[in-house]
Coordinates of C-alpha atoms in Angstrom, one line a residue:
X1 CA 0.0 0.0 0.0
X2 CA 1.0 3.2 -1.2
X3 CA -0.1 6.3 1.2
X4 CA -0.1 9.8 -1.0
X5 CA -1.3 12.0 1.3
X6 CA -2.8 11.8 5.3
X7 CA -4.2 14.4 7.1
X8 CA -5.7 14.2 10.7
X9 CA -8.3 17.1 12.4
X10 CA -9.7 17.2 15.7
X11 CA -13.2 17.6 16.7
X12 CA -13.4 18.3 20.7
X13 CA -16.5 18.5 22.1
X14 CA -15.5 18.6 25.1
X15 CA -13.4 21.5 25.2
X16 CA -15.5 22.9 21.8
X17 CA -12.5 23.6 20.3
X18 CA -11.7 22.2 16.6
X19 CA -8.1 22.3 15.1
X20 CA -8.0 22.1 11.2
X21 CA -5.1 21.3 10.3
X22 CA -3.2 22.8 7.9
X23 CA -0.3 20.9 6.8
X24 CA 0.0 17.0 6.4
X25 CA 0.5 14.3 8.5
X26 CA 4.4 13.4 8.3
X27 CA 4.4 10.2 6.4
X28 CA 8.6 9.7 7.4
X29 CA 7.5 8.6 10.8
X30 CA 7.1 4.6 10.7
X31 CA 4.3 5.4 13.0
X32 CA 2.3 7.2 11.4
X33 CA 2.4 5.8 8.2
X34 CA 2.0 2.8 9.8
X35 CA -1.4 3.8 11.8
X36 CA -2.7 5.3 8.7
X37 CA -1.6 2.3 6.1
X38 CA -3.8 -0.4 8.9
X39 CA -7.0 2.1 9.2
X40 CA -6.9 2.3 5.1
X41 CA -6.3 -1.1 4.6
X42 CA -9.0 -2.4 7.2
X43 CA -11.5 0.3 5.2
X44 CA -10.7 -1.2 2.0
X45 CA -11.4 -4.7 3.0
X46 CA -14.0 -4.3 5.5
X47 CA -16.5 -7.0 4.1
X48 CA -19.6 -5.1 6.0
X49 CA -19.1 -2.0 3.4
X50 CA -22.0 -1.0 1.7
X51 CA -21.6 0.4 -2.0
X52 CA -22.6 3.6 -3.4
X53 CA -23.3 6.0 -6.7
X54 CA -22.7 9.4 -6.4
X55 CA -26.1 11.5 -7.0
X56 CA -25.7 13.7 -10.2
X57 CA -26.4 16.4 -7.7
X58 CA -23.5 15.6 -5.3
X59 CA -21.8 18.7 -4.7
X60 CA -19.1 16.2 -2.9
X61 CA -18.3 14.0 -6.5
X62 CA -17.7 17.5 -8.2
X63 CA -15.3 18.7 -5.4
X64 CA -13.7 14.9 -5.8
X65 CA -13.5 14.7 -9.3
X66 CA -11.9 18.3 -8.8
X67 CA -9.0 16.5 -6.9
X68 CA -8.6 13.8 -9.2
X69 CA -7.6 16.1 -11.9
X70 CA -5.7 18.7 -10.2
X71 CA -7.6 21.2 -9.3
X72 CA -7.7 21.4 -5.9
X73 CA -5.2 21.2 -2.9
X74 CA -5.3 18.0 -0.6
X75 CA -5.5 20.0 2.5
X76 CA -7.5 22.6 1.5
X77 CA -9.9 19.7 0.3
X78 CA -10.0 17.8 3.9
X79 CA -11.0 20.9 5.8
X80 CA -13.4 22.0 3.8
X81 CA -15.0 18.3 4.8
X82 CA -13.7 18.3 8.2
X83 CA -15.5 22.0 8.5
X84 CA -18.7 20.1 6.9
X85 CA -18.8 17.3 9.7
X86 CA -17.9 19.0 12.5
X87 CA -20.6 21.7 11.9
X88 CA -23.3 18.3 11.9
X89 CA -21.7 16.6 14.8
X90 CA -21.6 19.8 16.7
X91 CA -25.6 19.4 16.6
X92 CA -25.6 15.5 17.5
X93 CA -27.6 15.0 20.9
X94 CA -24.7 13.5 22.4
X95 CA -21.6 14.7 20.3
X96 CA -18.3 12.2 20.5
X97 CA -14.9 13.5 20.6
X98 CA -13.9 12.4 17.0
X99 CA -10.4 12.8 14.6
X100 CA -11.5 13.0 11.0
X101 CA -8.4 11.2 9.0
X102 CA -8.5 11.6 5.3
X103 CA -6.5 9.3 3.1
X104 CA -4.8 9.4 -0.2
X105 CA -3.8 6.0 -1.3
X106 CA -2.9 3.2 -3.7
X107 CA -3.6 -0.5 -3.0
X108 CA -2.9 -3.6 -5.4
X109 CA -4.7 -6.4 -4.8
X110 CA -2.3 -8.7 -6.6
X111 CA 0.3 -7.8 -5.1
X112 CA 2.6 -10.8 -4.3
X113 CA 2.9 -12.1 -1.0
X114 CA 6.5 -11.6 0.0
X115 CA 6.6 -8.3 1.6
X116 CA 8.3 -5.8 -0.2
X117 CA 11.2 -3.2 0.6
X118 CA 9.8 0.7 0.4
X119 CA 11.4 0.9 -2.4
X120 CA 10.0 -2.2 -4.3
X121 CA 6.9 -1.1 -2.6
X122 CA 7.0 2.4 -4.5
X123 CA 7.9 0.9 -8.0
X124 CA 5.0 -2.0 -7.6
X125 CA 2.6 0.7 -7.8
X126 CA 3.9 3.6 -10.2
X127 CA 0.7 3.5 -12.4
X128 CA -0.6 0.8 -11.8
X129 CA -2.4 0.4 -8.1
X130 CA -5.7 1.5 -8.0
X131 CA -6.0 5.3 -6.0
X132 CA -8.4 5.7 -3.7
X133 CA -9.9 8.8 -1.5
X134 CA -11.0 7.7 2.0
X135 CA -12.3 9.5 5.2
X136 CA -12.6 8.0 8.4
X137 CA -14.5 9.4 11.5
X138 CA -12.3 8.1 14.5
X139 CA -14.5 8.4 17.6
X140 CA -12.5 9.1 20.8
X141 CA -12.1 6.6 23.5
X142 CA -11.3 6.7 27.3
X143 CA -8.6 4.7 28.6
X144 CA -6.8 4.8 32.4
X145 CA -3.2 5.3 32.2
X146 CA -0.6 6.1 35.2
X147 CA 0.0 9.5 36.0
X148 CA 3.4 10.6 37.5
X149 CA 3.3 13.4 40.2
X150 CA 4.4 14.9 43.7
X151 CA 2.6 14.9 47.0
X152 CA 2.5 17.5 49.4
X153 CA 5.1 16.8 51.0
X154 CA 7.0 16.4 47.7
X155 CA 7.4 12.7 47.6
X156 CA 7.2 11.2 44.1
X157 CA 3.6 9.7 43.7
X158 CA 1.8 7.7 40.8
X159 CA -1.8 8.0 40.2
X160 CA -4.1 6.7 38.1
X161 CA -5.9 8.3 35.4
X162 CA -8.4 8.7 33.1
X163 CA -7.1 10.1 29.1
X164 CA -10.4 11.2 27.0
X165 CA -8.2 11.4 24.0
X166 CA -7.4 7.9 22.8
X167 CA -7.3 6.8 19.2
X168 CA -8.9 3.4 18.1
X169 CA -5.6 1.0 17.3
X170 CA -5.3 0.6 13.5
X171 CA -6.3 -3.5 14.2
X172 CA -9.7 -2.4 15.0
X173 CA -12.6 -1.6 12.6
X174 CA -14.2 1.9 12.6
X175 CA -17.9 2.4 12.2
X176 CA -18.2 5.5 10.2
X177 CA -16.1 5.8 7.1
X178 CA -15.8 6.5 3.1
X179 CA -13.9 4.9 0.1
X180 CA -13.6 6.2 -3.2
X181 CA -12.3 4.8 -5.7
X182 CA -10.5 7.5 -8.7
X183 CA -11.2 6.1 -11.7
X184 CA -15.0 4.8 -11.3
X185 CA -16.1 7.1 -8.3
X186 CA -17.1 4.2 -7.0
X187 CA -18.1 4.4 -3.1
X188 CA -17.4 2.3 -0.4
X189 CA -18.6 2.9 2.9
X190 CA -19.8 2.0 6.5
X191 CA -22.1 4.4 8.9
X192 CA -24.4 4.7 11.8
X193 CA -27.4 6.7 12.6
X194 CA -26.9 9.3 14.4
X195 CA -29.8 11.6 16.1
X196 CA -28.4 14.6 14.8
X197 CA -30.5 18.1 15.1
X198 CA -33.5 15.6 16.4
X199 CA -33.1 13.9 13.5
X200 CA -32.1 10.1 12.7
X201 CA -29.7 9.8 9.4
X202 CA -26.2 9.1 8.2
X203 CA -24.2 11.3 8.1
X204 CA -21.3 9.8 5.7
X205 CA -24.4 8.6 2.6
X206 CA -26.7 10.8 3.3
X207 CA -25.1 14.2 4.2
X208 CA -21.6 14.1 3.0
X209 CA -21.6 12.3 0.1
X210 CA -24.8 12.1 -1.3
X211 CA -24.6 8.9 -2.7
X212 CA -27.0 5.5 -3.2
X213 CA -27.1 2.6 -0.3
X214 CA -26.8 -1.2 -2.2
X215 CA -26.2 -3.7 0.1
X216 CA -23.1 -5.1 0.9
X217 CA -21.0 -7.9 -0.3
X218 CA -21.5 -10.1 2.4
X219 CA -25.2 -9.1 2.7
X220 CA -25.4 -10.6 -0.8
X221 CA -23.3 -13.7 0.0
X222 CA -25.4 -14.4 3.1
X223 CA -28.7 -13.6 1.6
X224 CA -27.8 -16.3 -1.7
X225 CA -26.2 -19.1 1.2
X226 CA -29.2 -18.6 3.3
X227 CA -31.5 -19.4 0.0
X228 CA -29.3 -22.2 -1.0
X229 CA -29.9 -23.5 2.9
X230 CA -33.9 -22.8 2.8
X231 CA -34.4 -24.8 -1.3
X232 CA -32.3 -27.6 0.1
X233 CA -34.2 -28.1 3.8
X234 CA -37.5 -27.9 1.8
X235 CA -36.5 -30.7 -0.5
X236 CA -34.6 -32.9 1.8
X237 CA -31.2 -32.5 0.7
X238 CA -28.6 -31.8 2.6
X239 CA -28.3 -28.3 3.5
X240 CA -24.6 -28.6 4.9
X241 CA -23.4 -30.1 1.3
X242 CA -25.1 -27.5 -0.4
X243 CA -24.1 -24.4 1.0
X244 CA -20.8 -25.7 1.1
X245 CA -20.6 -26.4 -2.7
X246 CA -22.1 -22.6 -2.9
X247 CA -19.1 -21.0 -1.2
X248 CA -16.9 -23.2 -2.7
X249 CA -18.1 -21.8 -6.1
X250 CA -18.7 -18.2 -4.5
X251 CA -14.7 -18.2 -4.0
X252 CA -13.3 -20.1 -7.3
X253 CA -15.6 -17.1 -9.1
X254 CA -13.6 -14.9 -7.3
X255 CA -10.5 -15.5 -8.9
X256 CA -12.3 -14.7 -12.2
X257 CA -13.9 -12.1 -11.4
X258 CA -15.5 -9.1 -8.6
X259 CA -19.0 -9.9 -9.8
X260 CA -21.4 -12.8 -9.0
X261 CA -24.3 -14.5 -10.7
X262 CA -26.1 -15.8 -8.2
X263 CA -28.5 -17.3 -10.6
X264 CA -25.8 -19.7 -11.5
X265 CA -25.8 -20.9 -8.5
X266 CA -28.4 -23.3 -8.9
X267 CA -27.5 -25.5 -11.5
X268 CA -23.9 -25.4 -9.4
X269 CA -25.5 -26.4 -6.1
X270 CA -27.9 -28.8 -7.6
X271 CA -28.1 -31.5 -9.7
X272 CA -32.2 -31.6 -9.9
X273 CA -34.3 -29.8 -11.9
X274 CA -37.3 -28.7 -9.6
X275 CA -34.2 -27.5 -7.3
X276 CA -32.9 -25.3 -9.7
X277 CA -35.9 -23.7 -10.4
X278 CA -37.0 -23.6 -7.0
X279 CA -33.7 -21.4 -5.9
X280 CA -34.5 -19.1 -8.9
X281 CA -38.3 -18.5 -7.7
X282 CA -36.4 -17.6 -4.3
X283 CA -33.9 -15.5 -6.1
X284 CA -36.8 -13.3 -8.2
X285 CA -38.6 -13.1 -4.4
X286 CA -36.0 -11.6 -3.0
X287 CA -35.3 -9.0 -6.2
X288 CA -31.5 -10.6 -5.9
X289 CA -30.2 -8.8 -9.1
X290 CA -28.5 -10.9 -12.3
X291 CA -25.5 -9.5 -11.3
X292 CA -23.9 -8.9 -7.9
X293 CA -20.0 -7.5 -7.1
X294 CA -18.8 -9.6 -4.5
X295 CA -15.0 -8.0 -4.0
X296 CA -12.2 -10.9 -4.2
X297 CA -11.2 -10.2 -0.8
X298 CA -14.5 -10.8 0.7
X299 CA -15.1 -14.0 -1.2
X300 CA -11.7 -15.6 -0.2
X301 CA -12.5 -14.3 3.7
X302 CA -16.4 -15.5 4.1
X303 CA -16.0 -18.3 1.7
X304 CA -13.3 -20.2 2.2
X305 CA -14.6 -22.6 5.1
X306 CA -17.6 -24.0 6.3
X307 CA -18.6 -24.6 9.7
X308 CA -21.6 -26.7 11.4
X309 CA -23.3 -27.3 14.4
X310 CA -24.9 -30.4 15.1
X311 CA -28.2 -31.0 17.6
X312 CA -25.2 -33.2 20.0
X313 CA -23.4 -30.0 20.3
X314 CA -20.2 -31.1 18.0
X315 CA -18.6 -28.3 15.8
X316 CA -16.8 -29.1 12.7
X317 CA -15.2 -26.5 10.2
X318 CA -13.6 -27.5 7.2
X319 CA -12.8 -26.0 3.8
X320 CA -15.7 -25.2 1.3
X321 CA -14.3 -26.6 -1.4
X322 CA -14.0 -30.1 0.3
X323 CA -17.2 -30.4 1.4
X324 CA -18.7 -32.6 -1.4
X325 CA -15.2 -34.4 -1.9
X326 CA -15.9 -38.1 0.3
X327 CA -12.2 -38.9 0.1
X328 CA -11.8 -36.4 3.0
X329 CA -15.8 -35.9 4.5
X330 CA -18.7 -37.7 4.0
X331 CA -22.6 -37.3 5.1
X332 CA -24.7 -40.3 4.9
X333 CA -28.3 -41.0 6.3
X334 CA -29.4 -43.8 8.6
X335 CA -31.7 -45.7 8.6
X336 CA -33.8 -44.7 11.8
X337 CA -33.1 -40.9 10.4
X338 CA -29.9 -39.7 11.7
X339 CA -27.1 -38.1 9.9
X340 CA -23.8 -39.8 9.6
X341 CA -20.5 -37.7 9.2
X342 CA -17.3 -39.4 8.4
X343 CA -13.9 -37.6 8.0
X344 CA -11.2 -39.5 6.7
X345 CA -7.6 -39.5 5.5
X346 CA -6.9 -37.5 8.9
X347 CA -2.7 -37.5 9.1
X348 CA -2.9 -35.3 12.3
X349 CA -4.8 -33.9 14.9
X350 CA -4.1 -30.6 17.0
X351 CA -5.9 -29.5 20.1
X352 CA -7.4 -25.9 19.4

């Protein structure tokens, strides 16, 4: 990951004092370029992000595309959105302590595993890593922390204390942020209501950018697993085969592609007619479109395993793509009913 440009601004509610700042964050310290590098790349992958279109109207897409080409500053860009927010969070009926960090950046997907030196790192992505613009409301936290000091008598004393300034760590997600890509505008983005002037909205879709809500990626991976689940239950096959033979299918389409059909699905997941056309019927209830993008990174996380839960209270999790393979799992039916599960070929077995 490539980090242009990083800017952070504060908005204290406690104190009611905002500082804009005006110059960038320095990018030579390891630790900041290392904060900002984990919150961009847990934004960029976070597979609860909802996607968006920019409204023709969006007064934010003009200033954007603005950027894009030149025309306006980095800086001068960032306050005039940290200005924006902190005006409407000023109004929220209980305002949070919040740094607004805007990002500049460059991410390849492919990139190879090995990590790279800086300097491999920079050439990987002349021209050729996707740019993105990303904002991310970072909501202060409390945390206790010693406090050195003197008594009265001048004897060295630590205390403990509460700090109401604490960032989140870069490992842990943030509710409220924006990701747009350069090239397609496309939007990326995670929020929460807020009651803001007596009023319940987003701020980020609704206020900021002006921009669509579709549902997520892993809204639309759940939604077509849970139909898979439902059409086999109803016809007596077994569910734990078939879902597993849909993520299995979810993920190798991945390495194709960023876009789903989940109306192939069906003829994937199973063999019989009336099946097939059954999952479709579910598919046109619940308006699931033609076409879906499930990003790669998503697919590979959500799809990659399976894990079930049986009525005896025994957990097994194993990889999608061997669920319907009986050289290393097998489910067969007795005859009084019951469910059989065999896993063979084991070499080795850990405790967890």
């Amino acid at each position: 990951m490539k980090i242009n440009h990083a800017i952070l601004h504060v908005f204290d509610f406690v104190s009611c004092v905002n500082v804009y700042s005006q110059e960038e964050l320095d990018l030579a310290s390891k630790n900041a370029k290392r904060y900002v590098a984990g919150h961009a790349k847990r934004a960029l992958g976070n597979i609860d992000s909802k996607r968006g279109e920019f409204a023709e109207e969006s007064l934010f897409a003009q200033e954007l595309r603005a950027y894009f080409r030149g025309e306006r500053d980095f800086a001068g860009l960032s306050v005039q959105i940290a200005e924006y927010l902190a005006g409407e969070l000023g109004h929220a009926d209980k305002p949070v302590s919040t740094d607004l960090l805007v990002v500049d950046f460059e991410d390849d997907p492919d990139s190879t595993v090995r990590p790279l030196t800086d300097e491999e790192a920079e050439a990987a992505y002349e021209a050729r890593g996707k740019r993105y613009f990303a904002l991310m409301l970072l909501e202060s936290r409390q945390a206790y922390m010693h406090e050195v000091g003197y008594g009265e008598d001048g004897a060295q004393r630590v205390d403990v204390a509460r700090h109401h300034a604490i960032l989140p760590n870069p490992s842990q997600k943030v509710s409220s942020f924006a990701v747009v890509e350069s090239r397609s505008l496309d939007v990326l983005f995670c929020d929460k209501e807020r009651a803001i002037a007596g009023e319940k909205r987003r701020l980020i879709p609704d206020g900021l950018l002006q921009c669509s809500t579709e549902a997520s990626s892993k809204e639309m991976f759940d939604t077509a697993c849970r139909i898979v689940e439902e059409v086999a239950e109803e016809y007596g096959a077994n569910a734990a085969v078939a879902v597993s033979k849909a993520k299995a299918y979810i993920a190798a389409n991945a390495d194709e592609s960023d876009e789903l059909a989940p109306w192939d699905l069906g003829e994937e997941v199973f063999a019989d007619e009336p099946l097939q056309k059954r999952f479709e019927e579910a598919l046109a209830d619940k308006a699931v479109p033609e076409r879906v993008v499930v990003e790669r990174a998503v697919a590979k996380r959500v799809a990659r395993s399976h894990k079930i839960r049986t009525d005896t209270g025994i957990e097994v999790t194993f990889p999608a793509e061997l669920g319907e393979n009986p050289d290393f799992i097998e489910f067969s039916s007795a005859p009084n009913g019951l469910i059989n599960i065999a896993l063979k070929n084991i070499g080795r077995i850990e405790n967890r």
